[in-house]
Amino acid sequence: YNSMSKKPMPLVLFLFAIEHVSRICRIIKQPGGHALLVGVGGSGRQSLTRLATFMEEFELYQVEITKSYGSNEWRDDLKKTLRLAGETNKATVFMF
């Protein structure tokens, strides 16, 4: 991942992290697969999701929330993601 990514991640993969990556991979490979990852800040949800997305060769669409981010921006981001997944038939992960 780090050799091909624009944003390399210094990851330490211990057994628990590897188990979570394999779970995320299994979930996103299923047709219509989706997950809500919950945990404290700094627990690696985004990093492990990025790694699983790369491993499964999916497209990653990540929303960047700012102070001015509102419902119109949310709707536009959702439209972009659905079009990417639907019109181009690309396997997509939507992360925010």
Tab-separated table of C-alpha atoms in Angstrom:
chain	number	residue	atom	x	y	z
A	1	TYR	CA	0.000	0.000	0.000
A	2	ASN	CA	2.671	2.507	1.009
A	3	SER	CA	4.666	2.055	-2.189
A	4	MET	CA	1.630	2.914	-4.344
A	5	SER	CA	-0.246	5.450	-2.209
A	6	LYS	CA	-0.047	9.230	-2.163
A	7	LYS	CA	-0.651	9.128	1.583
A	8	PRO	CA	1.504	6.350	3.066
A	9	MET	CA	0.595	5.060	6.528
A	10	PRO	CA	3.110	3.951	9.157
A	11	LEU	CA	1.144	0.918	10.350
A	12	VAL	CA	2.011	-1.700	12.902
A	13	LEU	CA	-0.158	-4.715	12.179
A	14	PHE	CA	-0.654	-6.830	15.256
A	15	LEU	CA	-2.982	-9.835	15.310
A	16	PHE	CA	-6.086	-7.882	16.386
A	17	ALA	CA	-5.591	-5.347	13.561
A	18	ILE	CA	-5.139	-8.117	10.993
A	19	GLU	CA	-8.367	-9.729	12.171
A	20	HIS	CA	-10.196	-6.424	11.733
A	21	VAL	CA	-8.772	-5.906	8.231
A	22	SER	CA	-9.932	-9.387	7.239
A	23	ARG	CA	-13.417	-8.649	8.630
A	24	ILE	CA	-13.616	-5.378	6.710
A	25	CYS	CA	-12.478	-7.154	3.523
A	26	ARG	CA	-15.100	-9.860	3.997
A	27	ILE	CA	-17.833	-7.278	4.559
A	28	ILE	CA	-17.049	-5.052	1.584
A	29	LYS	CA	-16.680	-8.013	-0.809
A	30	GLN	CA	-20.267	-9.088	-0.202
A	31	PRO	CA	-22.871	-7.702	-2.608
A	32	GLY	CA	-24.317	-4.615	-0.940
A	33	GLY	CA	-21.857	-5.041	1.921
A	34	HIS	CA	-21.741	-2.183	4.390
A	35	ALA	CA	-20.456	-1.574	7.892
A	36	LEU	CA	-20.531	1.033	10.619
A	37	LEU	CA	-17.186	1.026	12.411
A	38	VAL	CA	-17.362	2.409	15.938
A	39	GLY	CA	-14.460	3.106	18.260
A	40	VAL	CA	-12.467	5.761	20.051
A	41	GLY	CA	-10.342	8.228	18.126
A	42	GLY	CA	-6.984	6.844	17.073
A	43	SER	CA	-8.146	3.223	17.083
A	44	GLY	CA	-7.331	2.759	13.371
A	45	ARG	CA	-10.785	2.590	11.790
A	46	GLN	CA	-9.853	4.792	8.834
A	47	SER	CA	-6.397	3.284	8.314
A	48	LEU	CA	-7.659	-0.288	8.375
A	49	THR	CA	-10.543	0.621	6.059
A	50	ARG	CA	-8.125	2.259	3.621
A	51	LEU	CA	-5.916	-0.832	3.712
A	52	ALA	CA	-8.865	-3.202	3.177
A	53	THR	CA	-10.146	-1.019	0.330
A	54	PHE	CA	-6.744	-1.170	-1.346
A	55	MET	CA	-6.472	-4.937	-0.821
A	56	GLU	CA	-9.846	-5.522	-2.489
A	57	GLU	CA	-9.061	-3.011	-5.293
A	58	PHE	CA	-12.065	-0.823	-4.509
A	59	GLU	CA	-12.385	2.915	-5.104
A	60	LEU	CA	-12.286	5.006	-1.929
A	61	TYR	CA	-14.395	8.138	-1.668
A	62	GLN	CA	-13.794	10.039	1.550
A	63	VAL	CA	-15.770	13.066	2.681
A	64	GLU	CA	-13.881	15.928	4.275
A	65	ILE	CA	-16.133	17.710	6.737
A	66	THR	CA	-15.454	21.396	7.394
A	67	LYS	CA	-17.244	24.105	9.343
A	68	SER	CA	-19.243	25.096	6.275
A	69	TYR	CA	-20.233	21.489	5.441
A	70	GLY	CA	-24.017	21.228	5.366
A	71	SER	CA	-26.846	19.140	4.019
A	72	ASN	CA	-26.344	20.384	0.447
A	73	GLU	CA	-22.702	19.306	0.468
A	74	TRP	CA	-23.695	15.958	1.984
A	75	ARG	CA	-26.242	15.438	-0.789
A	76	ASP	CA	-23.668	16.327	-3.455
A	77	ASP	CA	-21.073	13.962	-1.986
A	78	LEU	CA	-23.628	11.177	-1.796
A	79	LYS	CA	-24.630	11.787	-5.435
A	80	LYS	CA	-20.975	11.611	-6.538
A	81	THR	CA	-20.460	8.350	-4.689
A	82	LEU	CA	-23.627	6.739	-6.004
A	83	ARG	CA	-22.776	7.785	-9.551
A	84	LEU	CA	-19.268	6.396	-9.200
A	85	ALA	CA	-20.665	3.097	-7.947
A	86	GLY	CA	-23.702	2.918	-10.234
A	87	GLU	CA	-22.838	4.487	-13.566
A	88	THR	CA	-19.256	3.293	-13.827
A	89	ASN	CA	-19.978	0.038	-11.974
A	90	LYS	CA	-16.912	0.458	-9.759
A	91	ALA	CA	-16.773	-1.174	-6.364
A	92	THR	CA	-16.725	1.806	-4.016
A	93	VAL	CA	-16.151	2.469	-0.321
A	94	PHE	CA	-17.743	5.630	1.072
A	95	MET	CA	-15.964	6.821	4.192
A	96	PHE	CA	-16.618	9.853	6.345
